[in-house]
Coordinates of C-alpha atoms in Angstrom, one line a residue:
X1 CA 60.8 -49.4 163.4
X2 CA 59.5 -50.0 166.9
X3 CA 56.5 -47.7 166.3
X4 CA 55.6 -49.7 163.1
X5 CA 55.8 -53.0 165.1
X6 CA 53.7 -51.5 167.9
X7 CA 51.0 -50.3 165.5
X8 CA 51.0 -53.7 163.7
X9 CA 50.5 -55.6 166.9
X10 CA 47.6 -53.3 167.9
X11 CA 46.2 -53.9 164.4
X12 CA 46.3 -57.7 164.8
X13 CA 44.5 -57.4 168.1
X14 CA 41.9 -55.2 166.4
X15 CA 41.4 -57.7 163.7
X16 CA 40.9 -60.5 166.2
X17 CA 38.3 -58.4 168.1
X18 CA 36.3 -57.6 165.0
X19 CA 36.2 -61.3 164.3
X20 CA 35.0 -62.4 167.8
X21 CA 31.3 -62.5 166.8
X22 CA 31.9 -65.0 164.0
X23 CA 32.4 -68.0 166.4
X24 CA 29.2 -66.9 168.3
X25 CA 27.2 -67.7 165.2
X26 CA 28.3 -71.4 165.7
X27 CA 26.8 -71.6 169.2
X28 CA 23.7 -73.9 169.3
X29 CA 20.7 -74.3 171.6
X30 CA 21.6 -71.5 174.1
X31 CA 19.9 -68.2 174.7
X32 CA 21.8 -64.9 174.3
X33 CA 22.3 -64.5 178.1
X34 CA 23.7 -68.0 178.5
X35 CA 26.4 -67.8 175.8
X36 CA 27.2 -64.2 176.6
X37 CA 28.2 -64.9 180.2
X38 CA 30.0 -68.1 179.3
X39 CA 32.2 -66.4 176.7
X40 CA 32.6 -63.6 179.2
X41 CA 34.2 -66.1 181.7
X42 CA 37.0 -66.5 179.2
X43 CA 37.1 -63.0 177.8
X44 CA 36.8 -61.1 181.1
X45 CA 38.2 -63.5 183.8
X46 CA 40.3 -66.4 182.7
X47 CA 42.4 -64.9 179.9
X48 CA 42.9 -61.4 181.5
X49 CA 44.0 -63.2 184.7
X50 CA 46.6 -65.3 182.7
X51 CA 47.6 -62.1 181.0
X52 CA 48.1 -60.3 184.3
X53 CA 50.4 -63.1 185.5
X54 CA 52.9 -62.0 182.8
X55 CA 53.4 -58.8 184.7
X56 CA 54.5 -60.6 187.9
X57 CA 58.4 -61.0 187.9
X58 CA 60.0 -64.1 189.5
X59 CA 60.1 -63.9 193.2
X60 CA 56.9 -61.9 193.5
X61 CA 53.2 -63.0 193.8
X62 CA 50.1 -62.0 191.9
X63 CA 48.5 -60.6 195.1
X64 CA 51.4 -58.1 195.6
X65 CA 50.2 -56.3 192.4
X66 CA 47.2 -55.0 194.3
X67 CA 48.3 -54.9 197.9
X68 CA 51.4 -52.8 197.0
X69 CA 49.4 -50.4 194.9
X70 CA 47.2 -47.4 196.0
X71 CA 43.9 -49.0 197.0
X72 CA 42.0 -46.0 195.7
X73 CA 43.4 -46.5 192.2
X74 CA 42.7 -50.2 192.3
X75 CA 39.0 -49.7 193.3
X76 CA 38.6 -46.8 190.8
X77 CA 39.9 -49.2 188.1
X78 CA 37.3 -51.8 189.0
X79 CA 34.5 -49.2 189.3
X80 CA 35.1 -48.0 185.8
X81 CA 35.2 -51.6 184.7
X82 CA 31.7 -51.9 186.2
X83 CA 30.6 -48.9 184.2
X84 CA 32.3 -50.3 181.1
X85 CA 30.3 -53.5 181.6
X86 CA 27.1 -51.5 180.9
X87 CA 28.6 -50.5 177.5
X88 CA 29.4 -54.2 176.9
X89 CA 25.8 -55.2 177.4
X90 CA 24.5 -52.5 175.0
X91 CA 27.3 -53.4 172.5
X92 CA 25.5 -56.5 171.5
X93 CA 22.2 -54.7 171.1
X94 CA 23.8 -52.0 168.9
X95 CA 24.8 -54.8 166.5
X96 CA 21.4 -56.4 166.7
X97 CA 19.7 -53.3 165.4
X98 CA 22.5 -52.0 163.1
X99 CA 24.5 -55.0 162.1
X100 CA 28.2 -55.8 162.9
X101 CA 29.6 -53.1 160.6
X102 CA 27.5 -50.1 161.5
X103 CA 26.9 -51.1 165.1
X104 CA 30.6 -51.4 165.9
X105 CA 31.4 -48.3 163.9
X106 CA 29.2 -45.9 165.9
X107 CA 29.7 -47.6 169.3
X108 CA 33.5 -48.0 169.0
X109 CA 33.9 -44.5 167.4
X110 CA 32.2 -42.8 170.3
X111 CA 34.2 -45.0 172.7
X112 CA 37.5 -44.0 170.9
X113 CA 36.9 -40.3 171.3
X114 CA 35.5 -40.2 174.8
X115 CA 37.8 -42.9 176.1
X116 CA 40.9 -40.9 175.1
X117 CA 39.6 -37.6 176.4
X118 CA 37.9 -38.8 179.6
X119 CA 41.0 -40.5 181.1
X120 CA 43.2 -37.4 181.5
X121 CA 40.2 -35.2 182.4
X122 CA 39.0 -37.4 185.2
X123 CA 42.6 -38.0 186.4
X124 CA 43.1 -34.3 186.6
X125 CA 40.2 -34.0 189.0
X126 CA 41.7 -36.5 191.4
X127 CA 45.4 -35.9 190.8
X128 CA 45.9 -32.3 189.4
X129 CA 49.5 -32.3 190.8
X130 CA 50.4 -34.8 188.1
X131 CA 49.1 -32.6 185.3
X132 CA 47.4 -35.4 183.3
X133 CA 45.8 -32.8 181.0
X134 CA 49.3 -32.3 179.5
X135 CA 48.7 -35.6 177.6
X136 CA 46.0 -33.9 175.5
X137 CA 48.4 -32.2 173.1
X138 CA 47.4 -30.8 169.7
X139 CA 48.4 -34.0 168.0
X140 CA 46.3 -36.1 170.3
X141 CA 43.2 -33.9 169.9
X142 CA 43.7 -33.9 166.1
X143 CA 43.9 -37.7 166.1
X144 CA 40.7 -37.9 168.1
X145 CA 39.0 -35.4 165.8
X146 CA 40.0 -37.1 162.6
X147 CA 38.9 -40.5 164.1
X148 CA 35.5 -39.0 164.9
X149 CA 35.2 -37.5 161.4
X150 CA 35.8 -41.0 160.0
X151 CA 33.2 -42.5 162.3
X152 CA 30.7 -39.7 161.2
X153 CA 31.3 -40.5 157.6
X154 CA 30.6 -44.1 158.2
X155 CA 27.5 -43.0 160.1
X156 CA 26.4 -41.1 157.0
X157 CA 26.9 -44.3 155.0
X158 CA 24.7 -46.1 157.4
X159 CA 22.0 -43.5 157.1
X160 CA 22.2 -43.7 153.3
X161 CA 21.9 -47.4 153.6
X162 CA 18.7 -47.2 155.8
X163 CA 17.1 -44.7 153.3
X164 CA 18.0 -46.6 150.1
X165 CA 16.9 -50.1 151.2
X166 CA 13.4 -51.4 151.4
X167 CA 12.2 -52.8 154.7
X168 CA 12.6 -56.3 153.2
X169 CA 16.1 -55.7 152.2
X170 CA 17.0 -54.2 155.6
X171 CA 15.7 -57.3 157.3
X172 CA 17.5 -59.6 155.0
X173 CA 20.9 -57.8 155.7
X174 CA 20.2 -57.4 159.4
X175 CA 17.2 -59.2 160.8
X176 CA 16.2 -56.6 163.4
X177 CA 17.5 -53.5 161.6
X178 CA 16.3 -50.3 163.2
X179 CA 18.5 -47.3 162.6
X180 CA 17.0 -44.7 165.1
X181 CA 16.8 -47.3 167.9
X182 CA 20.2 -48.8 167.1
X183 CA 21.8 -45.3 166.9
X184 CA 20.6 -44.3 170.4
X185 CA 21.8 -47.6 171.9
X186 CA 25.2 -47.4 170.0
X187 CA 25.9 -43.9 171.3
X188 CA 25.1 -45.0 174.9
X189 CA 27.3 -48.0 174.4
X190 CA 30.1 -45.8 173.2
X191 CA 29.9 -43.5 176.1
X192 CA 30.0 -46.2 178.7
X193 CA 32.6 -48.3 176.8
X194 CA 34.9 -45.3 177.0
X195 CA 35.2 -46.0 180.7
X196 CA 37.5 -48.9 179.8
X197 CA 40.3 -46.6 179.0
X198 CA 39.6 -44.4 182.0
X199 CA 40.0 -47.6 184.1
X200 CA 43.3 -48.3 182.4
X201 CA 44.5 -44.8 183.2
X202 CA 43.6 -45.2 186.9
X203 CA 45.3 -48.6 187.0
X204 CA 48.4 -47.6 185.0
X205 CA 50.5 -47.9 188.2
X206 CA 49.4 -51.4 189.1
X207 CA 52.6 -53.2 188.2
X208 CA 56.1 -53.8 189.5
X209 CA 57.6 -50.7 187.9
X210 CA 60.9 -51.4 186.2
X211 CA 60.7 -55.1 187.1
X212 CA 57.7 -55.4 184.7
X213 CA 58.5 -55.2 181.0
X214 CA 56.8 -52.3 179.3
X215 CA 54.7 -54.5 177.1
X216 CA 53.1 -56.2 180.1
X217 CA 52.5 -53.1 182.4
X218 CA 48.9 -52.5 181.5
X219 CA 47.8 -56.1 181.7
X220 CA 47.0 -56.1 185.5
X221 CA 44.8 -53.0 185.0
X222 CA 43.1 -54.7 182.1
X223 CA 42.3 -57.6 184.4
X224 CA 40.8 -55.2 187.0
X225 CA 38.6 -53.5 184.4
X226 CA 37.3 -56.7 182.9
X227 CA 36.7 -58.1 186.4
X228 CA 34.4 -55.1 187.1
X229 CA 32.8 -55.6 183.7
X230 CA 32.2 -59.3 184.3
X231 CA 30.3 -58.4 187.5
X232 CA 27.9 -56.2 185.6
X233 CA 27.3 -58.7 182.9
X234 CA 26.9 -61.6 185.3
X235 CA 24.2 -59.8 187.2
X236 CA 22.3 -59.0 184.1
X237 CA 22.7 -62.3 182.4
X238 CA 21.7 -64.3 185.5
X239 CA 18.7 -62.0 185.8
X240 CA 17.8 -62.8 182.2
X241 CA 18.3 -66.5 182.9
X242 CA 15.7 -66.3 185.7
X243 CA 13.3 -64.1 183.8
X244 CA 13.4 -66.1 180.6
X245 CA 13.6 -69.5 182.4
X246 CA 16.8 -70.3 180.5
X247 CA 18.8 -71.8 183.4
X248 CA 18.4 -75.2 181.6
X249 CA 20.7 -74.0 178.8
X250 CA 23.7 -74.9 181.0
X251 CA 22.5 -78.4 181.4
X252 CA 22.2 -79.3 177.7
X253 CA 25.1 -81.7 177.7
X254 CA 24.7 -82.5 173.9
X255 CA 25.8 -78.9 173.0
X256 CA 28.3 -78.2 175.8
X257 CA 31.5 -79.2 174.0
X258 CA 30.5 -77.3 170.8
X259 CA 29.4 -74.2 172.7
X260 CA 32.2 -74.2 175.2
X261 CA 34.7 -74.3 172.3
X262 CA 33.2 -71.4 170.4
X263 CA 32.7 -69.4 173.6
X264 CA 36.4 -69.9 174.3
X265 CA 37.3 -68.9 170.8
X266 CA 35.1 -65.8 170.9
X267 CA 36.5 -64.8 174.3
X268 CA 40.1 -65.3 173.1
X269 CA 39.5 -63.2 170.0
X270 CA 37.9 -60.4 172.1
X271 CA 40.7 -60.4 174.7
X272 CA 43.3 -60.2 171.9
X273 CA 42.5 -56.6 171.3
X274 CA 43.7 -55.5 174.8
X275 CA 46.5 -58.0 175.0
X276 CA 47.7 -56.6 171.7
X277 CA 47.2 -53.1 173.0
X278 CA 49.4 -53.8 176.0
X279 CA 52.1 -55.4 173.8
X280 CA 51.9 -52.7 171.2
X281 CA 52.2 -49.9 173.8
X282 CA 55.5 -51.5 174.8
X283 CA 56.9 -50.5 171.4
X284 CA 55.4 -47.0 171.5
X285 CA 57.2 -45.7 174.6
X286 CA 59.3 -43.3 172.4
X287 CA 56.1 -41.5 171.3
X288 CA 54.0 -40.0 174.1
X289 CA 51.4 -38.9 171.5
X290 CA 50.9 -42.5 170.3
X291 CA 50.9 -43.8 173.9
X292 CA 48.0 -41.5 174.7
X293 CA 46.3 -42.2 171.4
X294 CA 46.8 -46.0 171.4
X295 CA 43.3 -46.7 172.8
X296 CA 41.8 -44.4 170.1
X297 CA 43.9 -46.2 167.4
X298 CA 42.7 -49.6 168.6
X299 CA 39.0 -48.5 168.4
X300 CA 39.5 -47.0 165.0
X301 CA 41.1 -50.2 163.7
X302 CA 38.3 -52.2 165.3
X303 CA 35.9 -50.1 163.2
X304 CA 37.9 -50.7 160.0
X305 CA 38.0 -54.4 160.4
X306 CA 34.3 -54.7 161.6
X307 CA 33.2 -52.9 158.4
X308 CA 35.3 -55.3 156.3
X309 CA 33.5 -58.2 158.1
X310 CA 30.2 -56.3 157.4
X311 CA 31.1 -56.4 153.7
X312 CA 32.0 -60.1 153.9
X313 CA 28.8 -60.9 155.7
X314 CA 26.9 -59.0 153.0
X315 CA 25.4 -56.5 155.4
X316 CA 25.9 -53.7 152.8
X317 CA 24.6 -55.8 149.9
X318 CA 21.9 -54.0 147.9
X319 CA 23.3 -50.5 148.8
X320 CA 23.9 -47.9 146.1
X321 CA 27.4 -47.3 144.8
X322 CA 27.4 -43.9 146.4
X323 CA 26.8 -45.5 149.8
X324 CA 29.7 -47.8 149.4
X325 CA 32.0 -45.0 148.3
X326 CA 31.1 -43.0 151.4
X327 CA 31.8 -46.1 153.5
X328 CA 35.2 -46.6 151.9
X329 CA 36.1 -42.9 152.4
X330 CA 35.2 -43.3 156.1
X331 CA 37.4 -46.4 156.4
X332 CA 40.3 -44.6 154.7
X333 CA 39.9 -41.6 157.1
X334 CA 40.1 -43.9 160.1
X335 CA 43.3 -45.5 158.8
X336 CA 44.8 -42.1 158.2
X337 CA 43.9 -41.1 161.8
X338 CA 46.1 -43.8 163.1
X339 CA 49.3 -42.4 161.5
X340 CA 48.5 -38.7 161.1
X341 CA 49.6 -37.5 164.7
X342 CA 53.0 -39.1 164.3
X343 CA 53.6 -37.2 161.1
X344 CA 53.2 -33.8 162.8

């Protein structure tokens, strides 16, 4: 029963994440770089910080989390957060050229596979005595492979969509639709975004051990990763503010209340995926396979829900029945990938 509860919590977080771009459509009068960094303040700083506080037991301080931990692991966690931040920047571009459904599918699918595999591999380089490669069991590898198959099927559906629609229909569904360009960006995004899970692996010991409940243990590491990602995004967004002369966006008092609210909402929805991942893993401790695969499961469910949003937003409108069938098959394969390893 605990496993079902854990997977459901992760699923709720995935649904929230796939919905985070809906509030952004309500932001008015701001350029991309302005609203992106403001929602990032909530998504990558404020909310992760509040989440990390849950890992601090009574009688201890927040700073002890990091001073008592191995400084090498702390800095490696932040470093991979910086690298993940590059993936976050290209994430928006992948959806610009491919749409919410296809952009998230390819980017998050690549992220799911690489993020799961890269963590133990890189940890083995630095800490071979801990044998982190033992996490990559047959069941884990099978789960990753099935996930990637599901992503590939959805990619085929995207290719079919691109070929079957006229340029006018493509632009109507996704304004700047460009499959080759979007595919290259989405793959880069997926590779860099996989660094998030690597950061979580390095920061897995940043907690108070038995004093921290299992469901809160990864929240401090999440804060460190998003802190690194915020730094990357802040540098780029402020550069764009200067280049595009959009510093004035922050002074538009008439839209501040509206934009701040929807940035907060978008940030909260985005952070929910990793808050849900932390809580969900607290119920999966009896299954080492699902613990290792939890990040992959989260990304797979993100893809499922993002495609459902794509259907709702009519990004697949005008596609042939065959294309929709292939899309649905891909979604079903992804759902199966979440439960298959546990059945072995």
